[in-house]
Short mmCIF file of C-alpha atoms in Angstrom, two decimals:
data_model
loop_
_atom_site.label_atom_id
_atom_site.label_comp_id
_atom_site.label_asym_id
_atom_site.label_seq_id
_atom_site.Cartn_x
_atom_site.Cartn_y
_atom_site.Cartn_z
CA MET R 26 157.92 97.57 133.99
CA ARG R 27 160.12 100.42 133.00
CA ASN R 28 162.03 98.17 131.66
CA GLN R 29 159.35 97.21 129.23
CA THR R 30 159.50 101.54 127.87
CA GLU R 31 160.99 104.22 127.05
CA LEU R 32 159.33 106.76 128.96
CA ASN R 33 159.77 107.26 132.66
CA GLU R 34 156.37 109.92 132.77
CA PHE R 35 152.81 110.66 131.32
CA LEU R 36 151.37 114.19 130.68
CA LEU R 37 147.75 114.55 131.77
CA LEU R 38 146.13 117.09 129.75
CA GLY R 39 143.27 117.65 131.86
CA ILE R 40 139.73 117.53 130.66
CA PRO R 41 138.90 118.45 127.14
CA GLN R 42 138.38 121.55 125.82
CA THR R 43 138.35 123.00 129.41
CA GLU R 44 141.25 125.70 128.41
CA GLY R 45 141.23 128.58 130.36
CA LEU R 46 138.54 127.51 133.09
CA GLU R 47 141.34 125.52 135.61
CA THR R 48 141.07 128.34 137.97
CA VAL R 49 136.99 127.99 138.17
CA LEU R 50 137.46 124.62 138.43
CA PHE R 51 139.65 124.17 140.57
CA VAL R 52 136.89 125.44 143.39
CA ILE R 53 134.26 123.49 142.26
CA PHE R 54 136.39 120.27 142.85
CA SER R 55 137.89 121.41 145.99
CA LEU R 56 134.59 121.93 146.82
CA ILE R 57 133.18 118.74 145.96
CA TYR R 58 136.60 116.84 147.47
CA PHE R 59 136.03 118.74 150.97
CA PHE R 60 132.52 117.82 151.14
CA THR R 61 132.95 114.04 149.92
CA LEU R 62 135.35 113.42 152.90
CA PHE R 63 133.68 115.32 155.87
CA GLY R 64 130.34 113.88 155.14
CA ASN R 65 131.61 110.27 154.63
CA PHE R 66 133.47 110.88 157.63
CA LEU R 67 130.71 111.74 159.55
CA ILE R 68 128.69 108.75 158.38
CA LEU R 69 131.81 107.09 159.77
CA LEU R 70 131.47 108.97 163.29
CA ALA R 71 127.85 108.01 163.53
CA ILE R 72 128.22 104.48 163.04
CA TYR R 73 131.09 103.96 165.44
CA SER R 74 129.95 106.22 168.12
CA SER R 75 126.10 104.61 168.05
CA SER R 76 126.27 100.79 169.51
CA THR R 77 122.82 100.61 167.56
CA LEU R 78 123.70 101.14 164.46
CA HIS R 79 126.15 97.89 164.77
CA THR R 80 124.71 95.75 162.27
CA PRO R 81 125.68 93.85 158.99
CA MET R 82 123.49 97.11 157.35
CA TYR R 83 125.10 100.16 159.09
CA PHE R 84 128.81 97.80 158.37
CA PHE R 85 128.46 97.72 155.14
CA LEU R 86 127.20 101.56 154.95
CA GLY R 87 130.41 101.83 157.02
CA LEU R 88 132.42 100.37 154.28
CA LEU R 89 130.51 102.49 151.01
CA SER R 90 131.96 105.91 153.27
CA ILE R 91 135.44 104.18 153.84
CA PHE R 92 135.22 103.59 149.38
CA ASP R 93 133.62 106.83 148.79
CA ILE R 94 137.01 108.54 150.60
CA LEU R 95 138.99 106.25 149.15
CA PHE R 96 138.06 106.61 145.87
CA PRO R 97 137.91 110.31 144.66
CA SER R 98 141.57 109.99 145.97
CA VAL R 99 142.90 108.30 143.65
CA THR R 100 142.30 111.25 140.86
CA CYS R 101 140.97 113.80 142.77
CA PRO R 102 144.33 115.77 144.51
CA LYS R 103 146.70 115.21 141.04
CA MET R 104 143.67 116.65 139.47
CA LEU R 105 143.73 119.82 141.60
CA LEU R 106 147.74 120.32 141.91
CA TYR R 107 147.94 120.64 137.84
CA LEU R 108 144.35 122.76 137.93
CA SER R 109 146.24 124.79 140.61
CA GLY R 110 149.04 125.42 138.00
CA GLN R 111 151.74 122.74 139.52
CA SER R 112 153.88 120.24 137.35
CA ARG R 113 151.16 117.65 134.95
CA ALA R 114 153.67 114.99 134.77
CA ILE R 115 152.68 111.89 136.53
CA SER R 116 155.63 108.98 136.70
CA TYR R 117 155.30 105.44 134.67
CA LYS R 118 154.82 103.71 138.16
CA GLY R 119 152.54 106.69 139.37
CA CYS R 120 150.50 106.37 136.08
CA ALA R 121 150.28 102.47 137.03
CA ALA R 122 149.25 102.74 140.51
CA GLN R 123 146.50 105.25 139.58
CA LEU R 124 144.65 102.66 136.68
CA PHE R 125 145.31 99.70 139.22
CA PHE R 126 143.81 101.10 142.36
CA TYR R 127 141.00 103.65 140.58
CA HIS R 128 139.95 100.17 138.95
CA LEU R 129 140.52 98.08 142.56
CA LEU R 130 138.18 100.59 144.31
CA GLY R 131 135.38 101.07 141.60
CA SER R 132 134.68 97.66 140.78
CA THR R 133 134.72 96.85 144.95
CA GLU R 134 132.79 99.10 145.39
CA GLY R 135 129.91 98.05 142.83
CA CYS R 136 130.00 94.63 144.28
CA LEU R 137 129.63 96.33 147.75
CA TYR R 138 126.10 97.74 146.10
CA SER R 139 124.76 94.11 145.33
CA VAL R 140 126.30 92.87 149.07
CA MET R 141 124.26 95.86 150.09
CA ALA R 142 120.98 94.69 148.10
CA CYS R 143 121.61 90.82 149.45
CA ASP R 144 121.63 92.11 152.88
CA ARG R 145 117.98 94.29 152.09
CA PHE R 146 116.73 91.22 150.35
CA VAL R 147 117.72 89.04 153.57
CA ALA R 148 116.17 91.53 156.40
CA ILE R 149 112.76 92.45 153.90
CA CYS R 150 112.32 88.42 152.80
CA HIS R 151 113.35 86.81 155.79
CA PRO R 152 113.18 88.98 158.89
CA LEU R 153 113.07 86.08 161.49
CA ARG R 154 116.09 84.34 159.90
CA TYR R 155 118.27 87.47 159.38
CA VAL R 156 119.97 87.22 162.37
CA LEU R 157 121.04 83.84 161.58
CA ILE R 158 122.25 84.28 157.76
CA MET R 159 123.58 87.79 158.00
CA LYS R 160 126.18 86.28 160.90
CA PRO R 161 129.53 88.63 161.11
CA ARG R 162 131.78 85.75 159.52
CA VAL R 163 129.34 85.97 156.48
CA CYS R 164 129.64 89.54 156.32
CA VAL R 165 133.24 89.34 156.47
CA GLY R 166 133.16 86.07 154.10
CA LEU R 167 131.02 88.87 151.24
CA VAL R 168 133.62 91.79 151.55
CA ILE R 169 136.82 89.59 151.44
CA GLY R 170 135.28 88.21 148.25
CA THR R 171 134.25 91.71 146.60
CA TRP R 172 137.93 92.92 148.03
CA LEU R 173 139.14 89.17 145.61
CA VAL R 174 137.00 90.45 142.61
CA GLY R 175 138.13 93.92 142.70
CA CYS R 176 141.85 92.79 143.24
CA LEU R 177 141.62 89.67 140.03
CA GLN R 178 139.67 92.69 138.09
CA ALA R 179 142.25 95.79 139.03
CA THR R 180 145.25 93.16 138.03
CA THR R 181 143.87 91.84 134.91
CA LEU R 182 143.64 95.38 133.66
CA THR R 183 146.93 96.60 134.98
CA THR R 184 148.50 94.08 133.30
CA PHE R 185 147.37 94.44 129.91
CA THR R 186 147.05 97.69 129.61
CA PHE R 187 151.08 98.01 130.87
CA GLN R 188 152.54 95.35 129.35
CA LEU R 189 152.54 96.84 125.76
CA ALA R 190 155.41 99.15 125.02
CA TYR R 191 155.09 103.05 125.45
CA CYS R 192 157.78 104.79 123.45
CA GLY R 193 156.51 108.07 123.05
CA PRO R 194 154.52 110.76 122.64
CA ASN R 195 153.07 110.87 126.61
CA PRO R 196 150.40 113.40 126.26
CA VAL R 197 147.34 111.60 128.21
CA ASN R 198 144.27 113.45 126.76
CA TYR R 199 142.42 112.85 129.99
CA TYR R 200 142.44 114.09 133.43
CA PHE R 201 144.02 110.71 135.04
CA CYS R 202 145.37 107.48 133.54
CA ASP R 203 142.48 105.41 132.69
CA ILE R 204 142.97 102.61 130.02
CA PRO R 205 140.91 104.47 127.38
CA ALA R 206 143.37 107.16 127.50
CA ILE R 207 146.46 105.50 128.09
CA LEU R 208 146.52 102.51 124.95
CA PRO R 209 146.54 104.92 121.98
CA LEU R 210 150.27 105.61 123.60
CA ALA R 211 151.10 102.51 122.93
CA CYS R 212 154.11 102.06 120.32
CA THR R 213 153.02 98.12 120.13
CA ASP R 214 149.26 96.21 118.82
CA SER R 215 146.92 97.15 121.23
CA SER R 216 143.73 95.52 120.30
CA LEU R 217 144.24 92.53 122.94
CA ALA R 218 143.96 95.20 125.69
CA GLN R 219 140.93 97.38 124.66
CA LYS R 220 139.14 93.94 123.69
CA VAL R 221 140.16 92.66 127.42
CA GLY R 222 139.46 96.23 129.18
CA SER R 223 135.93 97.08 127.63
CA THR R 224 134.44 93.04 128.13
CA ASN R 225 135.88 92.47 131.86
CA VAL R 226 134.37 95.91 132.73
CA SER R 227 130.60 96.22 130.72
CA LEU R 228 130.64 92.37 131.93
CA LEU R 229 131.67 92.89 135.55
CA ALA R 230 129.42 96.14 135.67
CA LEU R 231 126.94 93.94 133.95
CA THR R 232 126.95 91.35 135.75
CA LEU R 233 126.37 93.52 139.10
CA LEU R 234 123.29 95.36 138.06
CA LEU R 235 121.78 92.18 136.80
CA SER R 236 122.54 90.72 140.47
CA ILE R 237 120.89 94.25 142.09
CA CYS R 238 117.66 93.89 140.17
CA VAL R 239 117.13 90.14 141.28
CA PHE R 240 117.27 91.46 144.61
CA TYR R 241 115.30 94.42 143.99
CA THR R 242 112.57 92.24 142.09
CA GLY R 243 112.40 89.94 145.17
CA ILE R 244 112.23 92.80 147.64
CA GLY R 245 109.52 94.20 145.55
CA ILE R 246 107.70 91.30 145.82
CA ALA R 247 107.82 91.23 149.07
CA ILE R 248 107.16 94.29 150.21
CA LEU R 249 103.54 93.80 148.02
CA ARG R 250 102.64 91.00 149.78
CA ILE R 251 102.73 93.28 153.27
CA ARG R 252 99.19 93.89 154.17
CA SER R 253 99.40 97.21 156.32
CA ALA R 254 100.31 100.36 154.21
CA GLU R 255 102.28 101.41 157.47
CA GLY R 256 104.34 97.85 156.54
CA ARG R 257 105.37 98.68 153.16
CA GLN R 258 106.32 102.30 153.89
CA LYS R 259 108.55 100.98 156.65
CA ALA R 260 110.24 98.13 154.32
CA PHE R 261 110.24 100.77 151.38
CA SER R 262 112.34 103.13 153.31
CA THR R 263 114.92 100.66 154.10
CA CYS R 264 116.10 100.50 150.45
CA SER R 265 115.28 103.79 149.16
CA ALA R 266 118.81 105.50 150.22
CA HIS R 267 120.39 102.31 148.96
CA LEU R 268 118.55 102.94 145.60
CA THR R 269 119.01 106.53 145.09
CA ALA R 270 122.92 105.77 145.88
CA ILE R 271 122.83 102.86 143.17
CA LEU R 272 120.93 105.42 140.44
CA CYS R 273 123.61 107.70 141.01
CA ALA R 274 126.61 105.07 140.67
CA TYR R 275 124.94 103.51 137.86
CA GLY R 276 123.30 106.29 135.88
CA PRO R 277 126.42 108.17 134.46
CA VAL R 278 127.90 104.45 133.15
CA ILE R 279 124.23 103.86 131.94
CA ILE R 280 124.51 107.30 129.93
CA ILE R 281 127.85 107.12 128.30
CA TYR R 282 126.99 103.29 127.27
CA LEU R 283 124.03 104.89 125.50
CA GLN R 284 125.61 107.30 123.43
CA PRO R 285 125.65 106.28 119.69
CA THR R 286 129.11 108.18 118.86
CA PRO R 287 131.57 108.62 121.81
CA ASN R 288 132.18 112.08 123.04
CA PRO R 289 135.72 113.22 124.69
CA LEU R 290 133.70 115.80 126.77
CA LEU R 291 130.86 114.04 128.06
CA GLY R 292 133.14 111.07 128.97
CA ALA R 293 135.05 113.45 131.55
CA VAL R 294 131.70 114.44 132.75
CA VAL R 295 130.37 111.35 133.13
CA GLN R 296 133.78 110.26 135.04
CA ILE R 297 133.65 113.29 137.17
CA LEU R 298 130.01 112.13 138.17
CA ASN R 299 131.06 108.84 138.75
CA ASN R 300 134.22 109.83 140.64
CA LEU R 301 133.89 112.94 142.92
CA VAL R 302 130.35 113.96 142.65
CA SER R 303 128.31 109.97 143.24
CA PRO R 304 130.81 109.59 146.53
CA MET R 305 129.65 112.72 147.59
CA LEU R 306 126.30 112.12 146.86
CA ASN R 307 126.21 109.26 149.14
CA SER R 308 126.83 110.99 151.96
CA LEU R 309 124.31 113.31 151.74
CA ILE R 310 121.35 110.25 150.66
CA TYR R 311 122.31 108.39 153.71
CA SER R 312 122.40 110.96 156.42
CA LEU R 313 119.34 113.26 155.12
CA ARG R 314 117.19 109.92 154.35
CA ASN R 315 118.17 107.60 157.19
CA LYS R 316 116.60 108.46 160.88
CA GLU R 317 118.91 106.32 162.68
CA VAL R 318 122.29 108.35 161.11
CA LYS R 319 120.74 111.57 161.58
CA ARG R 320 119.58 110.65 165.46
CA SER R 321 123.59 109.50 165.68
CA LEU R 322 124.65 112.25 164.30
CA LYS R 323 122.67 114.63 166.57
CA ARG R 324 124.25 112.73 169.63
CA VAL R 325 127.75 113.54 168.39
CA PHE R 326 126.74 117.19 167.97
CA HIS R 327 125.23 117.34 171.14
CA ASN R 328 128.00 115.62 173.33
CA VAL R 329 130.61 118.03 171.04
CA VAL R 330 128.78 121.29 172.16
CA SER R 331 128.66 120.31 175.91
CA SER R 332 132.20 119.46 176.04
CA ILE R 333 132.95 122.85 174.38
CA LEU R 334 130.79 124.86 176.97
CA GLU R 335 131.81 122.90 179.83
#
């Protein structure tokens, strides 16, 4: 890649229209990032320490927590560095790596939401055959499939973006290396890369959202057929946390696509909601709305306190 460009680095300008607010943003984003890491680490600890949570549902939940740790870590540390007064420069290869891992983890996590919806569909619509259908090798195969889709998506987008020549200027009018912010800096025609980027991202997001809608339509029909109110409530409670997490993940994306004219500040806010706030909310959603996770966390804290007092 270095041979195709005269640029050795890019300069991240940060969030549009926030000049002079660096200290305030640094404090806010530092707290959000800390609670994101801490909350998702607690969920992983709860799942690992409780044998009753070693099921496909919590296997996928543990993977989601790992993604919610890694995904904001692609963009947040660098953002916190330049908000604290450090250099805004990012190397050419570092910019390419940031774009690649952003789309790799984002696409893979989107696929994981669909896999989790499939898991809930099997659990509610085919409860007697759940163990037979969701075997360990099936779960591992589904996870490998999500990684393959994410890797293919990220490789395609990164290749089309960085095969172009970049000969200056190098200021990126954004807080991380994303495709819409990088392509305007290309010295050659970037129309093909723009079309591939927008088509691939939109097509994958719509496909995953459609699959989730199909699974939850089947789940909703199955729940309505349950005669007892207690049974319906129990079935719905197993899906409510996942549905809330999906709304937090896809809600900002839907907002940005529905606006009639693109707004740089709104786009950045939506990206921050998607990159930082949603991973933090996921840990709260699954810890506060899931009784088994809460019980496991209480046991962990009780054991820690007991060992300290002893």
